[in-house]
Tab-separated table of C-alpha atoms in Angstrom:
chain	number	residue	atom	x	y	z
D	1346	ILE	CA	11.847	4.829	18.232
D	1347	GLY	CA	10.254	6.085	21.426
D	1348	GLU	CA	9.977	2.727	23.192
D	1349	ILE	CA	10.690	-0.969	22.549
D	1350	GLN	CA	9.097	-3.853	24.438
D	1351	VAL	CA	10.190	-7.408	23.641
D	1352	ARG	CA	7.659	-10.188	24.102
D	1353	SER	CA	9.386	-13.272	22.852
D	1354	GLY	CA	7.987	-16.751	23.243
D	1355	GLY	CA	8.778	-19.981	21.437
D	1356	TRP	CA	10.850	-19.773	18.273
D	1357	ILE	CA	9.556	-16.438	16.923
D	1358	PRO	CA	10.971	-13.259	18.529
D	1359	ALA	CA	8.358	-10.485	18.804
D	1360	ALA	CA	8.529	-6.852	19.775
D	1361	GLU	CA	6.262	-3.843	20.189
D	1362	LEU	CA	7.572	-0.444	19.132
D	1363	ARG	CA	5.891	2.853	20.058
D	1364	ASP	CA	6.189	6.284	18.506
D	1365	VAL	CA	8.252	5.157	15.510
D	1366	VAL	CA	9.388	7.966	13.210
D	1367	LEU	CA	10.680	7.314	9.691
D	1368	GLU	CA	12.858	10.016	8.152
D	1369	ASP	CA	13.662	10.658	4.507
D	1370	ARG	CA	17.228	10.921	3.211
D	1371	ARG	CA	17.338	14.603	4.220
D	1372	GLY	CA	16.425	13.837	7.805
D	1373	ARG	CA	12.846	15.145	7.566
D	1374	GLU	CA	9.991	13.276	9.221
D	1375	ALA	CA	8.197	11.259	6.534
D	1376	LEU	CA	5.957	9.025	8.632
D	1377	ARG	CA	5.005	8.607	12.293
D	1378	LEU	CA	3.688	5.293	13.591
D	1379	PRO	CA	2.147	5.295	17.094
D	1380	ARG	CA	2.363	1.508	17.554
D	1381	VAL	CA	4.103	-1.273	15.627
D	1382	HIS	CA	3.943	-5.004	16.431
D	1383	ALA	CA	6.693	-7.031	14.770
D	1384	ALA	CA	7.222	-10.811	14.711
D	1385	LEU	CA	10.623	-11.575	13.219
D	1386	SER	CA	11.268	-14.362	10.747
D	1387	VAL	CA	13.744	-16.884	12.151
D	1388	PRO	CA	15.134	-17.878	8.693
D	1389	SER	CA	15.817	-14.200	7.970
D	1390	LEU	CA	17.844	-13.903	11.181
D	1391	LEU	CA	19.973	-16.867	10.150
D	1392	ALA	CA	20.502	-15.197	6.779
D	1393	LEU	CA	21.236	-11.815	8.461
D	1394	ARG	CA	18.297	-10.149	6.664
D	1395	LEU	CA	15.549	-8.199	8.412
D	1396	ARG	CA	12.270	-9.887	7.474
D	1397	PHE	CA	9.077	-10.339	9.454
D	1398	GLU	CA	6.545	-13.121	9.781
D	1399	GLN	CA	4.069	-10.325	10.542
D	1400	LEU	CA	4.380	-6.562	10.742
D	1401	LEU	CA	1.282	-4.945	12.303
D	1402	ILE	CA	0.934	-1.161	12.406
D	1403	GLU	CA	-1.897	0.489	14.334
D	1404	ASP	CA	-3.309	4.020	14.014
D	1405	ALA	CA	-0.872	5.115	11.300
D	1406	ARG	CA	-1.377	8.265	9.219
D	1407	LEU	CA	-0.014	7.858	5.709
D	1408	GLU	CA	0.022	10.023	2.594
D	1409	VAL	CA	0.332	8.512	-0.879
D	1410	ARG	CA	0.909	11.008	-3.690
D	1411	ARG	CA	1.204	10.852	-7.464
D	1412	ASP	CA	2.904	13.989	-8.703
D	1413	ALA	CA	2.268	15.863	-11.941
D	1414	GLN	CA	4.951	13.788	-13.726
D	1415	GLY	CA	3.295	10.505	-12.701
D	1416	ARG	CA	5.870	9.550	-10.055
D	1417	TRP	CA	4.622	7.868	-6.883
D	1418	HIS	CA	5.561	8.993	-3.386
D	1419	VAL	CA	4.720	7.082	-0.195
D	1420	ALA	CA	5.343	8.862	3.113
D	1421	GLY	CA	7.585	11.326	1.300
D	1422	LEU	CA	9.725	8.634	-0.353
D	1423	ASP	CA	9.942	8.313	-4.132
D	1424	VAL	CA	9.023	4.714	-5.021
D	1425	ASP	CA	8.884	5.152	-8.793
D	1426	LEU	CA	11.154	2.505	-10.309
D	1427	ALA	CA	11.581	4.524	-13.489
D	1428	GLN	CA	13.637	6.990	-11.443
D	1429	ALA	CA	15.889	4.298	-9.973
D	1430	GLU	CA	19.031	5.841	-11.439
D	1431	GLY	CA	18.658	8.872	-9.174
D	1432	GLU	CA	19.537	8.896	-5.487
D	1433	ALA	CA	15.908	9.232	-4.340
D	1434	GLY	CA	14.842	6.535	-6.775
D	1435	VAL	CA	17.425	4.076	-5.473
D	1436	GLU	CA	16.197	4.719	-1.939
D	1437	GLY	CA	12.578	4.241	-2.982
D	1438	SER	CA	13.334	1.051	-4.931
D	1439	ALA	CA	15.187	-0.428	-1.956
D	1440	ALA	CA	12.221	0.426	0.276
D	1441	ALA	CA	9.814	-1.248	-2.178
D	1442	ASP	CA	12.042	-4.356	-2.349
D	1443	TRP	CA	12.087	-4.596	1.450
D	1444	LEU	CA	8.308	-4.072	1.747
D	1445	PHE	CA	7.387	-6.799	-0.735
D	1446	GLU	CA	9.765	-9.269	0.910
D	1447	GLN	CA	7.766	-9.235	4.162
D	1448	GLN	CA	5.529	-12.260	4.771
D	1449	GLU	CA	2.570	-10.269	6.110
D	1450	PHE	CA	2.106	-6.522	6.435
D	1451	VAL	CA	-0.996	-5.116	8.156
D	1452	ILE	CA	-2.192	-1.557	8.812
D	1453	ARG	CA	-5.181	-1.392	11.165
D	1454	GLY	CA	-7.231	1.643	12.151
D	1455	GLY	CA	-5.161	3.955	9.973
D	1456	VAL	CA	-5.814	7.131	7.992
D	1457	LEU	CA	-4.796	7.212	4.324
D	1458	ARG	CA	-4.620	10.497	2.403
D	1459	TRP	CA	-4.518	10.128	-1.390
D	1460	VAL	CA	-3.214	13.086	-3.409
D	1461	ASP	CA	-3.307	12.818	-7.204
D	1462	GLU	CA	-1.606	15.834	-8.756
D	1463	LEU	CA	-1.571	14.172	-12.193
D	1464	ARG	CA	-5.384	14.145	-12.355
D	1465	GLY	CA	-5.696	17.434	-10.504
D	1466	ALA	CA	-8.278	15.917	-8.140
D	1467	ALA	CA	-9.000	17.142	-4.638
D	1468	PRO	CA	-7.179	15.119	-1.921
D	1469	LEU	CA	-9.152	12.123	-0.669
D	1470	GLN	CA	-8.889	11.035	2.964
D	1471	LEU	CA	-9.873	7.481	3.883
D	1472	ASN	CA	-10.528	6.597	7.532
D	1473	ASP	CA	-10.529	3.377	9.593
D	1474	VAL	CA	-8.237	1.817	7.008
D	1475	LEU	CA	-7.518	-1.919	7.098
D	1476	LEU	CA	-4.719	-2.890	4.724
D	1477	VAL	CA	-3.492	-6.489	4.552
D	1478	MET	CA	-0.638	-7.531	2.283
D	1479	ARG	CA	0.883	-11.015	2.068
D	1480	ASN	CA	3.884	-11.998	-0.048
D	1481	PRO	CA	4.330	-15.785	-0.227
D	1482	GLY	CA	7.174	-16.181	-2.709
D	1483	ARG	CA	6.426	-14.528	-6.057
D	1484	ARG	CA	2.714	-14.274	-5.201
D	1485	HIS	CA	1.315	-11.047	-3.750
D	1486	GLU	CA	-2.094	-10.711	-2.064
D	1487	PHE	CA	-3.712	-7.411	-1.070
D	1488	ARG	CA	-6.890	-6.245	0.614
D	1489	LEU	CA	-7.886	-2.682	1.439
D	1490	ASP	CA	-11.062	-1.811	3.386
D	1491	ALA	CA	-11.690	1.870	4.081
D	1492	THR	CA	-14.389	4.401	4.931
D	1493	PRO	CA	-14.554	7.428	2.603
D	1494	PRO	CA	-15.571	10.962	3.657
D	1495	ALA	CA	-19.204	11.747	4.476
D	1496	GLY	CA	-21.221	12.160	1.306
D	1497	TRP	CA	-18.724	10.180	-0.772
D	1498	GLY	CA	-20.265	6.780	-0.090
D	1499	GLN	CA	-20.163	3.753	2.188
D	1500	ARG	CA	-17.195	1.679	3.302
D	1501	PHE	CA	-15.632	-0.151	0.359
D	1502	SER	CA	-13.209	-2.993	-0.321
D	1503	LEU	CA	-10.431	-3.496	-2.891
D	1504	ARG	CA	-8.653	-6.830	-3.364
D	1505	ALA	CA	-5.833	-7.872	-5.642
D	1506	LEU	CA	-3.847	-10.970	-6.507
D	1507	ALA	CA	-0.597	-10.661	-8.453
D	1508	ARG	CA	2.459	-12.651	-9.444
D	1509	SER	CA	5.901	-11.264	-10.167
D	1510	PRO	CA	8.120	-12.600	-12.979
D	1511	LEU	CA	10.869	-15.080	-12.253
D	1512	LEU	CA	14.138	-13.382	-11.194
D	1513	ALA	CA	12.444	-9.965	-10.917
D	1514	ARG	CA	13.216	-7.660	-8.013
D	1515	PRO	CA	10.624	-7.962	-5.219
D	1516	GLY	CA	9.666	-4.290	-5.527
D	1517	ASP	CA	9.414	-4.216	-9.334
D	1518	TRP	CA	5.593	-4.072	-9.170
D	1519	GLN	CA	5.361	-2.533	-12.640
D	1520	ARG	CA	6.189	-5.961	-14.096
D	1521	TRP	CA	3.545	-7.857	-12.134
D	1522	LYS	CA	0.555	-9.603	-13.650
D	1523	GLY	CA	-2.691	-10.055	-11.748
D	1524	ALA	CA	-6.327	-9.200	-11.112
D	1525	LEU	CA	-8.080	-6.506	-9.078
D	1526	TYR	CA	-11.569	-6.759	-7.550
D	1527	ALA	CA	-13.439	-3.661	-6.370
D	1528	ASP	CA	-16.622	-3.669	-4.275
D	1529	LEU	CA	-18.208	-0.256	-3.671
D	1530	PRO	CA	-21.698	-0.841	-2.232
D	1531	ASP	CA	-22.728	2.824	-2.369
D	1532	VAL	CA	-20.632	5.573	-3.934
D	1533	ASP	CA	-21.122	9.120	-5.186
D	1534	VAL	CA	-20.433	8.979	-8.943
D	1535	ASN	CA	-19.174	12.542	-9.189
D	1536	GLY	CA	-16.664	12.001	-6.385
D	1537	LEU	CA	-15.503	8.694	-7.869
D	1538	ARG	CA	-14.961	10.201	-11.331
D	1539	GLN	CA	-12.435	12.612	-9.879
D	1540	HIS	CA	-10.096	9.717	-9.069
D	1541	VAL	CA	-10.782	6.934	-11.608
D	1542	ASP	CA	-11.964	6.558	-15.200
D	1543	LEU	CA	-15.330	4.812	-15.191
D	1544	PRO	CA	-16.140	2.168	-17.840
D	1545	VAL	CA	-19.545	3.805	-18.452
D	1546	ASP	CA	-20.504	7.416	-19.080
D	1547	LEU	CA	-22.039	8.456	-15.767
D	1548	GLN	CA	-21.834	12.031	-14.540
D	1549	HIS	CA	-23.868	12.227	-11.321
D	1550	GLY	CA	-25.841	10.083	-8.880
D	1551	GLN	CA	-25.335	7.229	-6.452
D	1552	ALA	CA	-24.206	3.830	-7.666
D	1553	THR	CA	-23.172	0.348	-6.590
D	1554	LEU	CA	-20.024	-0.830	-8.327
D	1555	ARG	CA	-18.449	-4.279	-8.484
D	1556	ALA	CA	-15.695	-4.842	-10.985
D	1557	TRP	CA	-12.924	-7.279	-11.875
D	1558	VAL	CA	-9.913	-5.956	-13.766
D	1559	ASP	CA	-7.020	-8.024	-15.142
D	1560	TRP	CA	-3.706	-6.226	-15.598
D	1561	ASP	CA	-0.206	-6.889	-16.856
D	1562	GLN	CA	2.860	-4.649	-16.734
D	1563	ALA	CA	0.803	-2.036	-14.757
D	1564	LEU	CA	-1.734	-1.744	-17.614
D	1565	PRO	CA	-5.376	-2.937	-17.536
D	1566	LEU	CA	-6.169	-5.793	-19.953
D	1567	GLU	CA	-9.826	-6.639	-19.414
D	1568	LEU	CA	-12.748	-5.337	-17.321
């Protein structure tokens, strides 16, 4: 952490952290965050657990990757729960548990690079990313607004609501049940097909897409 400034008022302690670097278990830089605003949760302090009422990250650059075996990696950390018996998997599962215990997590003005080695698609970089995630109890709410590369389409929005099973680990997202809404006002079909399977047989052109998808146990149920 390059710098810490505490701005505490009332009952909720708050701090601003600059130039935060997260390292993987081998000591390599996995993620750099220029600015982080954190408002601590008072109940978590009484319970000696680090939880936040709000965690706001500005101008972050993040890479999310799915490797050829289908495992997920976020900022260099393996978050695939199926690999939880391995050392990297335990670390990734603990990170996922901590993330989905936070009351509100926000990334504003970020850059997200999506690499899908399983599909063999070209990397996709999304700019001016706004990601909002709220976790009230077993309920999980997400919203992602992002601007794709030039020629790929206009700014789009993805939203999701999910609920985790009773007594499940907070980060066991593969057991969640919920619904996803996608709103793509203008998208290049060929570019989109490289990253998702479309419900209709379209090969080329520009399209407007709005879709609702229900899922359970990480599998789609109904479109």
